[in-house]
Coordinates of C-alpha atoms and ligand atoms in Angstrom, one line a residue:
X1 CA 68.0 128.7 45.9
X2 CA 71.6 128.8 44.8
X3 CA 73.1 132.4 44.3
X4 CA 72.7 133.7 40.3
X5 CA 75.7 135.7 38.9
X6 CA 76.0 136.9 36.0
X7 CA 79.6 137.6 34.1
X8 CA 81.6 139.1 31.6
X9 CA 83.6 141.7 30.4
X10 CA 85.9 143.5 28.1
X11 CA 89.7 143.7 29.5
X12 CA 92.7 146.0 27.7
X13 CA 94.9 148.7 27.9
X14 CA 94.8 151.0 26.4
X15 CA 98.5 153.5 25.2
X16 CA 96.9 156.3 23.3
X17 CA 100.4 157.3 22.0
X18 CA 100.0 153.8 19.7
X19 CA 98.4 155.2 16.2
X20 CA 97.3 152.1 15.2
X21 CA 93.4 151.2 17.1
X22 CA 92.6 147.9 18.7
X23 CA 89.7 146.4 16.5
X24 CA 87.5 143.8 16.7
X25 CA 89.8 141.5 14.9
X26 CA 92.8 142.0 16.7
X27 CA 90.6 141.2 19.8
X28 CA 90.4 137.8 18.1
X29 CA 94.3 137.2 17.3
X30 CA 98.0 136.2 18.7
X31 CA 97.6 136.1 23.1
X32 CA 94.1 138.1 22.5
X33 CA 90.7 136.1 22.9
X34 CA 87.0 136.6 22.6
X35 CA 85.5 133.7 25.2
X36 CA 81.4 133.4 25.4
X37 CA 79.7 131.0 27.5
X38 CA 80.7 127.9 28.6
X39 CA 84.4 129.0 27.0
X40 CA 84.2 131.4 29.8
X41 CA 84.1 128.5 32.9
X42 CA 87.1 126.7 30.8
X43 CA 89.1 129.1 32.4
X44 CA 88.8 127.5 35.7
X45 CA 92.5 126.8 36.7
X46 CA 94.3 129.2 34.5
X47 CA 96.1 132.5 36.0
X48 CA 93.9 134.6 35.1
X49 CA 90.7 136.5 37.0
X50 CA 88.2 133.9 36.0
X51 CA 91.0 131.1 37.8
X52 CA 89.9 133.0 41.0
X53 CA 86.1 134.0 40.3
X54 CA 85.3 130.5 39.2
X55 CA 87.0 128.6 42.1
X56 CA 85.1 131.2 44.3
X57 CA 81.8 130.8 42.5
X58 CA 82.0 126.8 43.1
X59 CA 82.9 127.0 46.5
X60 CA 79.9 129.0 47.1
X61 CA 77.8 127.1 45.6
X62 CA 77.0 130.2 42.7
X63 CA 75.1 129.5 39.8
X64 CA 77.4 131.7 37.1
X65 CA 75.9 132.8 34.2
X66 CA 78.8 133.6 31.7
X67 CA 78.1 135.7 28.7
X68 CA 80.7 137.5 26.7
X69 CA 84.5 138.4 27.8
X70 CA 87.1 140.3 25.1
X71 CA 90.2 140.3 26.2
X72 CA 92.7 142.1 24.0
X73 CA 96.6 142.4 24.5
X74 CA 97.5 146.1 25.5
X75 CA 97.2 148.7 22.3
X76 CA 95.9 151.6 20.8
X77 CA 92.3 152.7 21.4
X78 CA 89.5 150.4 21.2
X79 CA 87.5 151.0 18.3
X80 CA 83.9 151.7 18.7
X81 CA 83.2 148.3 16.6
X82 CA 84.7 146.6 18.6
X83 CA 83.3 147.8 21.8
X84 CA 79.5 148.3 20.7
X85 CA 79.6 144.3 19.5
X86 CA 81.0 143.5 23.0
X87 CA 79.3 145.4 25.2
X88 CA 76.1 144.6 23.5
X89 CA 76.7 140.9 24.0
X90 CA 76.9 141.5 27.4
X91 CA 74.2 143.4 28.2
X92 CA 71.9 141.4 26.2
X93 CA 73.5 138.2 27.5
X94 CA 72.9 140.2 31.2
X95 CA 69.4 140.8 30.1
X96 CA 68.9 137.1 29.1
X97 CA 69.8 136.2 32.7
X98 CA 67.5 138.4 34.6
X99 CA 66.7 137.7 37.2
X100 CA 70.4 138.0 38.6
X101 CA 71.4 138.7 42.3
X102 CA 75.0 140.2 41.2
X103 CA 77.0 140.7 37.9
X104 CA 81.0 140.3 38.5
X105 CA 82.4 142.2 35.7
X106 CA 86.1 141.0 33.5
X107 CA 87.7 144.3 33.3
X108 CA 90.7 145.9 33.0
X109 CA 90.3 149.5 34.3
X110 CA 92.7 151.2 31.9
X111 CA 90.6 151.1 28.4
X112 CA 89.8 154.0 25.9
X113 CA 87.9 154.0 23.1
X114 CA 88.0 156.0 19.8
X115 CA 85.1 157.6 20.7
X116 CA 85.5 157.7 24.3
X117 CA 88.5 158.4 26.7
X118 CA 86.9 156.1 28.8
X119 CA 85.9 152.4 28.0
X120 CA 85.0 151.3 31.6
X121 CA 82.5 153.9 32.7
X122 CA 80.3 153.8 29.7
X123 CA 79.9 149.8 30.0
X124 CA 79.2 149.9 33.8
X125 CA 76.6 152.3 32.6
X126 CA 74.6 150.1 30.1
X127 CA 75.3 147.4 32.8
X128 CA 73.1 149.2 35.3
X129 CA 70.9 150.1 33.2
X130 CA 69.8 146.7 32.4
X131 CA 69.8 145.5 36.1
X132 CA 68.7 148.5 38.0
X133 CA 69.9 150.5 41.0
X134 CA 69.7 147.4 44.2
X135 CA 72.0 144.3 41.6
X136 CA 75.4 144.7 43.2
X137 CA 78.1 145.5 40.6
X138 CA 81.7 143.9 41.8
X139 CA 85.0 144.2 39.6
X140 CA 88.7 142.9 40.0
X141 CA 90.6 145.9 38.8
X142 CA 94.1 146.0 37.1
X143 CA 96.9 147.9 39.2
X144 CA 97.3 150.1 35.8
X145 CA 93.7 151.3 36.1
X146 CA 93.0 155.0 34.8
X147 CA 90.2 155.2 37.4
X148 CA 86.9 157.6 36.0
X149 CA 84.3 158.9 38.1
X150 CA 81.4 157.0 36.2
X151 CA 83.2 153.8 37.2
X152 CA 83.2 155.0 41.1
X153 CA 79.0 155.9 40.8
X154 CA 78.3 152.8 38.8
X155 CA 79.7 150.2 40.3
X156 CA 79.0 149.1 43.9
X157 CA 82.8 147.9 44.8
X158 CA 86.1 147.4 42.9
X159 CA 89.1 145.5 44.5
X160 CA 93.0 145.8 42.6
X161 CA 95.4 143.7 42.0
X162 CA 98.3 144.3 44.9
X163 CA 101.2 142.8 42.5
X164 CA 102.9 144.1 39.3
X165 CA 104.0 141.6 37.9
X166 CA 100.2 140.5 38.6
X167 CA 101.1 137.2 39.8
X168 CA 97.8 138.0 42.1
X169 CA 94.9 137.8 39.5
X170 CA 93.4 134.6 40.5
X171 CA 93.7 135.8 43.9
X172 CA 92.1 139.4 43.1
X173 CA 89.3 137.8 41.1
X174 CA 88.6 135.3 44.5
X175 CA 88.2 138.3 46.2
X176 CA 85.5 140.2 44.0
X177 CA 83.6 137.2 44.1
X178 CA 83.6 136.9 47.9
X179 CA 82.6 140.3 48.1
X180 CA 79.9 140.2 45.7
X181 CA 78.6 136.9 47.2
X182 CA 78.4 138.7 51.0
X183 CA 76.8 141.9 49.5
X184 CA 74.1 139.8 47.9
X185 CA 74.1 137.7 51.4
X186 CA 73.4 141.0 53.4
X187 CA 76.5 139.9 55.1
X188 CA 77.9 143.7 54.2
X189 CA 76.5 147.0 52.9
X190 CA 79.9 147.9 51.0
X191 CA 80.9 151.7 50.7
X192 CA 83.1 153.2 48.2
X193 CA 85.7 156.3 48.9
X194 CA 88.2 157.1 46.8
X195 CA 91.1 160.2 45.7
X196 CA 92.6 160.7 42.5
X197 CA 96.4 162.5 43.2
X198 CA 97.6 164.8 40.7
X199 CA 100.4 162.6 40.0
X200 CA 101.1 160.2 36.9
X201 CA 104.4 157.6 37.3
X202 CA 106.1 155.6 35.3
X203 CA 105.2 151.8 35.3
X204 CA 108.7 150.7 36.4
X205 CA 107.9 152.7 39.9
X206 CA 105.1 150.3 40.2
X207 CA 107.2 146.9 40.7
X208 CA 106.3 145.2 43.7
X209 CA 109.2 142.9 43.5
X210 CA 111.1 145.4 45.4
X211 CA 110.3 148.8 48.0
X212 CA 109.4 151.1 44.9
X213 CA 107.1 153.6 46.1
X214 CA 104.0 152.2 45.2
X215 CA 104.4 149.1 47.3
X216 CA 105.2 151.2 50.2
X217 CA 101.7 152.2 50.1
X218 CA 100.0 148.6 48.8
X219 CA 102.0 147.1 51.8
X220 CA 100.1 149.7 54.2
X221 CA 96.6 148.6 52.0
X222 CA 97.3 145.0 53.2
X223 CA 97.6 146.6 57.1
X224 CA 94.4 148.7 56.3
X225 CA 92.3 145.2 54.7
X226 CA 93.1 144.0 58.2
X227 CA 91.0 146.4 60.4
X228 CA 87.3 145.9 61.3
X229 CA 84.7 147.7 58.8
X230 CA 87.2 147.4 56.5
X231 CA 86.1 145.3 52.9
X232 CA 89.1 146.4 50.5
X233 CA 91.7 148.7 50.1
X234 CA 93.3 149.4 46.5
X235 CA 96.3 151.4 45.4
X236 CA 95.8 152.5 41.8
X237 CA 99.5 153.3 39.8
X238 CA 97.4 154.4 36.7
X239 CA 98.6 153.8 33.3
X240 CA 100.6 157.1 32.9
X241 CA 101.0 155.9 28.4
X242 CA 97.5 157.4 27.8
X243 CA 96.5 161.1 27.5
X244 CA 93.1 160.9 29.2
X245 CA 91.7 163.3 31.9
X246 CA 91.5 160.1 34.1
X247 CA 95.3 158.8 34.0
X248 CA 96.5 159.3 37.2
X249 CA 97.9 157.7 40.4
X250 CA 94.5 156.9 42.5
X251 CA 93.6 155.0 45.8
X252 CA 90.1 152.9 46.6
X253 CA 88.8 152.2 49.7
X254 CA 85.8 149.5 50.4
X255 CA 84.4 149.4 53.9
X256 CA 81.0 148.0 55.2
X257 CA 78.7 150.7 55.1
X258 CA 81.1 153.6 57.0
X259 CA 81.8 156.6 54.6
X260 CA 83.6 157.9 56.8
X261 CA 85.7 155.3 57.2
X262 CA 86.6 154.6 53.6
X263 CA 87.3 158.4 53.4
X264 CA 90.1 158.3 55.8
X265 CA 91.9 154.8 54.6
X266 CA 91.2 156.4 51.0
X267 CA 93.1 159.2 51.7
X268 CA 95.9 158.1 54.0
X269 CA 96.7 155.6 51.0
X270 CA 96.9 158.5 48.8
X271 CA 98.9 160.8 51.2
X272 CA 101.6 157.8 51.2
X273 CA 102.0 157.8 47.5
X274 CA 101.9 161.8 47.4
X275 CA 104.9 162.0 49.8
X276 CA 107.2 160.1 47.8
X277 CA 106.2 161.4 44.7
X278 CA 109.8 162.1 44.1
X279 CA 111.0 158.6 44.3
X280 CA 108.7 157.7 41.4
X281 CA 111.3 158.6 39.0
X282 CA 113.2 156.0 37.1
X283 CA 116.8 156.2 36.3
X284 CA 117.7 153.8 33.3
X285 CA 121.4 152.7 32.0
X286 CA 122.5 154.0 28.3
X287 CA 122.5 150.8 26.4
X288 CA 126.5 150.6 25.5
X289 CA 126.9 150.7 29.5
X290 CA 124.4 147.8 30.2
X291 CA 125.9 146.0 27.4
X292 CA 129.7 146.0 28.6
X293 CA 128.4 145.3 32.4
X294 CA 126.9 142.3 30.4
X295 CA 130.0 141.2 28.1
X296 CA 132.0 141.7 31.5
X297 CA 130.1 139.6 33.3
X298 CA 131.2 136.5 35.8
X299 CA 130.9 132.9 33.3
X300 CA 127.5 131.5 33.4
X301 CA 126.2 134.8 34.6
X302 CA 123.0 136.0 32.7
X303 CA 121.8 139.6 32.6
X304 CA 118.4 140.4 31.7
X305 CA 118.5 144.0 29.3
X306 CA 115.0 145.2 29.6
X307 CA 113.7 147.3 26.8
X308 CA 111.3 149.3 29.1
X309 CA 110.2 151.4 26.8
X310 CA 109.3 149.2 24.4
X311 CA 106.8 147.4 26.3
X312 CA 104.4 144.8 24.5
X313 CA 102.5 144.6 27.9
X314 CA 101.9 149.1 27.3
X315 CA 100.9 148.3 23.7
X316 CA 104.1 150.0 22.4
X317 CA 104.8 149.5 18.5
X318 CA 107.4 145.8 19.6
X319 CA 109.8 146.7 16.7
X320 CA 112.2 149.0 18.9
X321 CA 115.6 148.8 17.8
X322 CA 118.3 150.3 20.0
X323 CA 119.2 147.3 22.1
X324 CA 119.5 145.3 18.8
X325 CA 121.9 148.0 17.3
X326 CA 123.9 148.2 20.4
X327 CA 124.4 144.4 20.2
X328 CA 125.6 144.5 17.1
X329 CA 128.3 147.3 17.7
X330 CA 129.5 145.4 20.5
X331 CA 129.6 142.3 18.7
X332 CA 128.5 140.9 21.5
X333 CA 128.0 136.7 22.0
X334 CA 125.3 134.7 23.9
X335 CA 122.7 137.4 23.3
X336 CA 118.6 136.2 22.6
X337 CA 116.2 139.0 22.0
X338 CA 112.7 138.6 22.8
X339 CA 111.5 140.4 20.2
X340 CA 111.5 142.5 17.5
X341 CA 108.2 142.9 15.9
X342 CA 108.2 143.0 11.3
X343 CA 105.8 141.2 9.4
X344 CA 107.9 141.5 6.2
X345 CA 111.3 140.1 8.2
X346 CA 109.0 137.2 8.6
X347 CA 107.9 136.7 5.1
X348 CA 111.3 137.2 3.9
X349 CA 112.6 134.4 6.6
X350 CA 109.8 132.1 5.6
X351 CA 110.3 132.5 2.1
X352 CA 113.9 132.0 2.0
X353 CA 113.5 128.8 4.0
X354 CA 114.9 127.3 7.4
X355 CA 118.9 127.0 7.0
X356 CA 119.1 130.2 4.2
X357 CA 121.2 133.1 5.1
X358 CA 119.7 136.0 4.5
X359 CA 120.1 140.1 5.1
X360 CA 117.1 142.0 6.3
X361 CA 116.8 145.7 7.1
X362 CA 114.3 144.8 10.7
X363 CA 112.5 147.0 13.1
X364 CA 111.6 150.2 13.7
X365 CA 108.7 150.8 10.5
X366 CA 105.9 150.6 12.8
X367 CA 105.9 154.2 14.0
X368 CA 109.3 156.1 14.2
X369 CA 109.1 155.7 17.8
X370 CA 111.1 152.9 18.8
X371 CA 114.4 153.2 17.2
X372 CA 115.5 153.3 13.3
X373 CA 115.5 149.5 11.3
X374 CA 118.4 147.9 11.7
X375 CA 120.1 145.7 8.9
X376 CA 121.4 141.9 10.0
X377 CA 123.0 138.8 8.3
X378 CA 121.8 136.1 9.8
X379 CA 120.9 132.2 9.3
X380 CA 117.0 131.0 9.7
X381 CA 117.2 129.2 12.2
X382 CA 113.1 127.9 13.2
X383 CA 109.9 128.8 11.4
X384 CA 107.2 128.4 14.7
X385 CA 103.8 128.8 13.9
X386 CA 104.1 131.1 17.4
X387 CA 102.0 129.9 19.9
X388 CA 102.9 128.4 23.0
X389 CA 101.4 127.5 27.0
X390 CA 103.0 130.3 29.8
X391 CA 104.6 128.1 32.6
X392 CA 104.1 131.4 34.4
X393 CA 104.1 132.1 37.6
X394 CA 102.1 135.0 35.8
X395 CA 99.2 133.8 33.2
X396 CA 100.0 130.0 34.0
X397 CA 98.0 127.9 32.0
X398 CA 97.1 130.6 29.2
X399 CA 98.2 130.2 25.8
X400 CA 100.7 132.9 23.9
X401 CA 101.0 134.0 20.4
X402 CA 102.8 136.7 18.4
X403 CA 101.6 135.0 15.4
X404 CA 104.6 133.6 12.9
X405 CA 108.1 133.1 14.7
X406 CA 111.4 133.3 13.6
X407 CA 114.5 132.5 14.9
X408 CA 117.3 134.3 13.0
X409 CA 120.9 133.1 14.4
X410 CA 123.2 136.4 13.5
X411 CA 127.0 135.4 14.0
X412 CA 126.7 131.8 14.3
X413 CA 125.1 129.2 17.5
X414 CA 126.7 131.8 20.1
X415 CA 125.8 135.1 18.4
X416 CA 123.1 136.8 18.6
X417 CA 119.4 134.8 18.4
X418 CA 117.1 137.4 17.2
X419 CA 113.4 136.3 17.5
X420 CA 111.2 138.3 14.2
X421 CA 107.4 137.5 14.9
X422 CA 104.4 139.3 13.3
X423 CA 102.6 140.6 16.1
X424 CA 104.4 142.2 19.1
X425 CA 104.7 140.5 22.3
X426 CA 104.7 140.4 26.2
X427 CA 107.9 138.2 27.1
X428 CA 107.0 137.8 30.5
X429 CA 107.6 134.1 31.3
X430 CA 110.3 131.7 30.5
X431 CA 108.9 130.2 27.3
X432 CA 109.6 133.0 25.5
X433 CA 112.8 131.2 24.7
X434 CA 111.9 127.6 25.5
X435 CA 109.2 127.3 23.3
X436 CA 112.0 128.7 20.6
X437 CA 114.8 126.0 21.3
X438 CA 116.7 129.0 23.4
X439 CA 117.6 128.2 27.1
X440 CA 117.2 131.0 28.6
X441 CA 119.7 130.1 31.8
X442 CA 122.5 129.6 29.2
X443 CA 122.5 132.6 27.8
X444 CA 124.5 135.6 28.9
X445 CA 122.6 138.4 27.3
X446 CA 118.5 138.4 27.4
X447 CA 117.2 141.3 25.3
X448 CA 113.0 141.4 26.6
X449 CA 110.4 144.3 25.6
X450 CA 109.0 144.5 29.0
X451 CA 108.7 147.2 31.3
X452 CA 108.2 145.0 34.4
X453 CA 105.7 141.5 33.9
X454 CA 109.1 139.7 33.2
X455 CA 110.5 139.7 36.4
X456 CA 108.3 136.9 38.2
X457 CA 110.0 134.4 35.7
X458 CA 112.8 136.2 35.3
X459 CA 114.5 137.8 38.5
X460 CA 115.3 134.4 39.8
X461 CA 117.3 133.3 37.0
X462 CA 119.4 137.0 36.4
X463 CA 122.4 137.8 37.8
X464 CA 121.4 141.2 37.3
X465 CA 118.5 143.1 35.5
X466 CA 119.1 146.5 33.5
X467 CA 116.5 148.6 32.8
X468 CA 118.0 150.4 29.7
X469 CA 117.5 153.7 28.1
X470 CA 115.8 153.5 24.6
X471 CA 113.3 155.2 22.8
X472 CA 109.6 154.0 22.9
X473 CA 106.2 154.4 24.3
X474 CA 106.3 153.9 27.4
X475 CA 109.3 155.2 28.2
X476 CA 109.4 156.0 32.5
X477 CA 110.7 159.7 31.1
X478 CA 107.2 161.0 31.4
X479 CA 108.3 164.7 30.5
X480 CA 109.1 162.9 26.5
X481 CA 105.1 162.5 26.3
X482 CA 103.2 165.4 24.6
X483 CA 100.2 165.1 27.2
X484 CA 97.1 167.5 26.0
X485 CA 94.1 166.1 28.0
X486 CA 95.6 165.2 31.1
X487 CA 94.2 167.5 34.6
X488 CA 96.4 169.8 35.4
X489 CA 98.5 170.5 37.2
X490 CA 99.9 167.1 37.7
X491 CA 103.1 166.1 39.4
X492 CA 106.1 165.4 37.7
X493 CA 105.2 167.6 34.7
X494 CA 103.9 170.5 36.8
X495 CA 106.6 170.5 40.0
X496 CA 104.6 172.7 42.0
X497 CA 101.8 170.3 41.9
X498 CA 100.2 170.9 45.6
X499 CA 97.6 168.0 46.9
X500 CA 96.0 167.9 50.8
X501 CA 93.9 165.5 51.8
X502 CA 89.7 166.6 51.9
Ligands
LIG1 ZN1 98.6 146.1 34.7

């Protein structure tokens, strides 16, 4: 008799310095999605977990039983509406299925609720509850994952992503589903060991495009996957934008049935990242210096200006300004900024009509976070509806929205093209521009509100990327946060921060 899995989920991020909660309608609008049933096996071939865990589930010949998976773009705190009606779905869509040999959860791993710093635990919870103590529990985890302890006793084994920009999600999901499948086999017994550091980083330490220090230690949890007993070995970054008792950097080992084992891999993982603690501090440029490197540039050169801290991928407020007002001082030419976040830019845009001119005061009204509004002249250029396909490499295959797009040309064709859209986004792929008319390769100047996603499409077309200094929520200056529920001590706030291994 074929295998019987049963999956779902509920997948975001949460930045608990955003005021404004993720609810059950914004879980159904722009990139975010609410799939049940047979919506959930039409994600077969996109780049996303389910690519992996339904390849995986076919090739093992696994009857999957979807039920309900939320997926909302990184925000405030999920509100308990929201969560109840999901995780209710679940479980009864869970309890429908019983019998099951395995559930394979969607999840994100960094998620807090209004009424709960932890979003994660308390599902895996009513999960078990329903299935009992002997159903294997198995879950792809983000890299950003704020890992709780009632994740680590619920669950039987987690596996994380080893790439930021995740450009391994397929890949990660695969993997939870082989695991699952040889637990349920009694191919393996799997074992879970695992440390929390007291050390939080910024995202932009976390890049595995180049040697930051968190890919010195994922490299060595590659080495680690390799020796015998061993099932999976995960380096956690934590997502250091959410004042929770669980945010911190954290390592997971999985081995077959050896405690001791996972123990020691556990902790030499952590050990790595503790040692270069230091190194996980971020230097960015002022924005007047990365926009004359810019200007100065080589012809045909293009520089990416990443607005770090102004993340749409860290559910920061998308309407940060200071990039915007530098280009504006500067005058510069060839500039296209991906994005600036105003809902009444947009109605004043669409109402004026493509091909007015018109003078906005834009940005910055969300929160008082991200920069003061900034006033332009410029020409409506495109009225977009706003949703497009992601050529990827990351997300490839998954649809895109901010909702309503404009493109506001400010100094003429080779000014500044200043995209206005009503929900904030995550330009992380090429067609962030494309969709828009903008070539991105022509351009000199590319403004995008991403801390890191953007450079699996975008690193091989820069000349150079500048992570620049600006206001914002996720700003890699950890010490700007007012943290009040985070364990402490905790390294870089507390320097004297002392961890040894158990
Ligand atoms: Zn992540």
């Amino acid at each position: 008799m074929a295998i019987r899995i049963v999956t779902g989920g509920i997948a975001q991020e949460t930045n608990t310095f955003q005021w404004e909660p993720t609810t059950l309608e914004d879980f159904q609008k722009g990139s975010s999605h609410i799939v049940r049933g047979e919506e959930i096996l039409a994600l077969e071939g996109t780049g996303t977990i389910y690519g992996g865990i339904i390849a995986e589930a076919k090739a093992n010949e696994v009857e999957l039983i979807p039920t309900t998976y939320g997926s909302a773009v990184p925000g405030g705190r999920v509100s308990r509406e929201a969560f109840e009606t999901l995780k209710n779905e679940i479980v009864e869509g869970i309890r429908a299925a019983m019998p099951v040999d395995g559930v394979l959860l969607g999840i994100h791993g960094a998620m807090a609720l209004e009424h709960n710093d932890d979003g994660e635990g308390p599902l895996i919870t009513a999960i078990r509850e329903v299935v009992g103590p002997d159903v294997p529990i198995v879950a792809p985890l983000d890299l950003h994952t704020n890992l709780s302890e009632e994740m680590m006793e619920e669950a039987t084994a987690f596996v994380g992503y080893k790439e930021y920009p995740h450009i391994d999600t397929p890949e990660t999901g695969a993997r939870a589903m082989q695991i699952l499948v040889s637990t349920i086999k009694g191919e393996i017994h799997p074992v879970m060991a695992h440390v929390k550091l007291p050390l939080i980083a910024p995202n932009q330490s976390m890049v595995t495009t180049w040697q930051s220090p968190l890919k010195k230690a994922i490299d060595r949890a590659r080495e680690i996957e390799k020796e015998p007993g061993v099932v999976a070995a995960t380096v956690l970054g934590g997502f250091p934008f959410a004042d929770i008792p669980y945010t911190t950097v954290s390592t997971i080992v999985v081995t077959d049935n050896d405690r001791e084992l996972a123990k020691k891999y556990a902790n030499e993982l952590a050990q790595i990242c503790w040692d270069l603690r230091e190194d996980f501090t971020i230097h960015p440029t002022p924005v007047k210096d990365a926009i004359a490197e810019a200007l100065a540039g080589e012809p045909g050169s293009v520089y990416v200006l990443a607005d770090i801290s102004d993340s749409g991928a860290s559910g920061t407020a998308g309407d940060g300004t200071a990039i915007l007002k530098g280009l504006l001082e500067a005058n510069a030419t060839s500039a296209a900024v991906a994005q600036i976040m105003d809902r009444a830019a947009v109605d004043a845009c669409i109402e004026a009509g493509v091909g007015s001119t018109v003078t906005l005061s834009v940005g910055g009204k969300h929160d008082g976070l991200h920069g003061e509004p900034v006033e332009v002249t410029g020409k409506v250029r495109l009225i977009h509806e706003g949703s497009f396909v992601i050529a990827g490499p990351m997300g490839a295959g998954t649809v895109a929205s901010r909702g309503r797009t404009v493109v506001l040309e400010i100094n003429g064709r080779n000014g500044i093209e200043l995209q206005l859209t009503d929900l904030r986004g995550h330009p992380s792929d090429l067609n962030f521009f494309r969709a828009f008319g903008i070539e991105p390769t022509q351009r000199r100047i590319l403004v995008l509100k991403s801390a890191a996603h953007f450079r699996a499409a975008f690193e091989p077309i820069a000349t150079k990327v500048i992570e620049v200094e600006a206001p914002g929520i996720s700003s890699p200056n950890l010490h700007s946060f007012d943290y009040k529920h985070l364990r402490r001590p905790v390294y870089p706030l507390d320097p004297d921060a002392t961890w040894t291994a158990e």
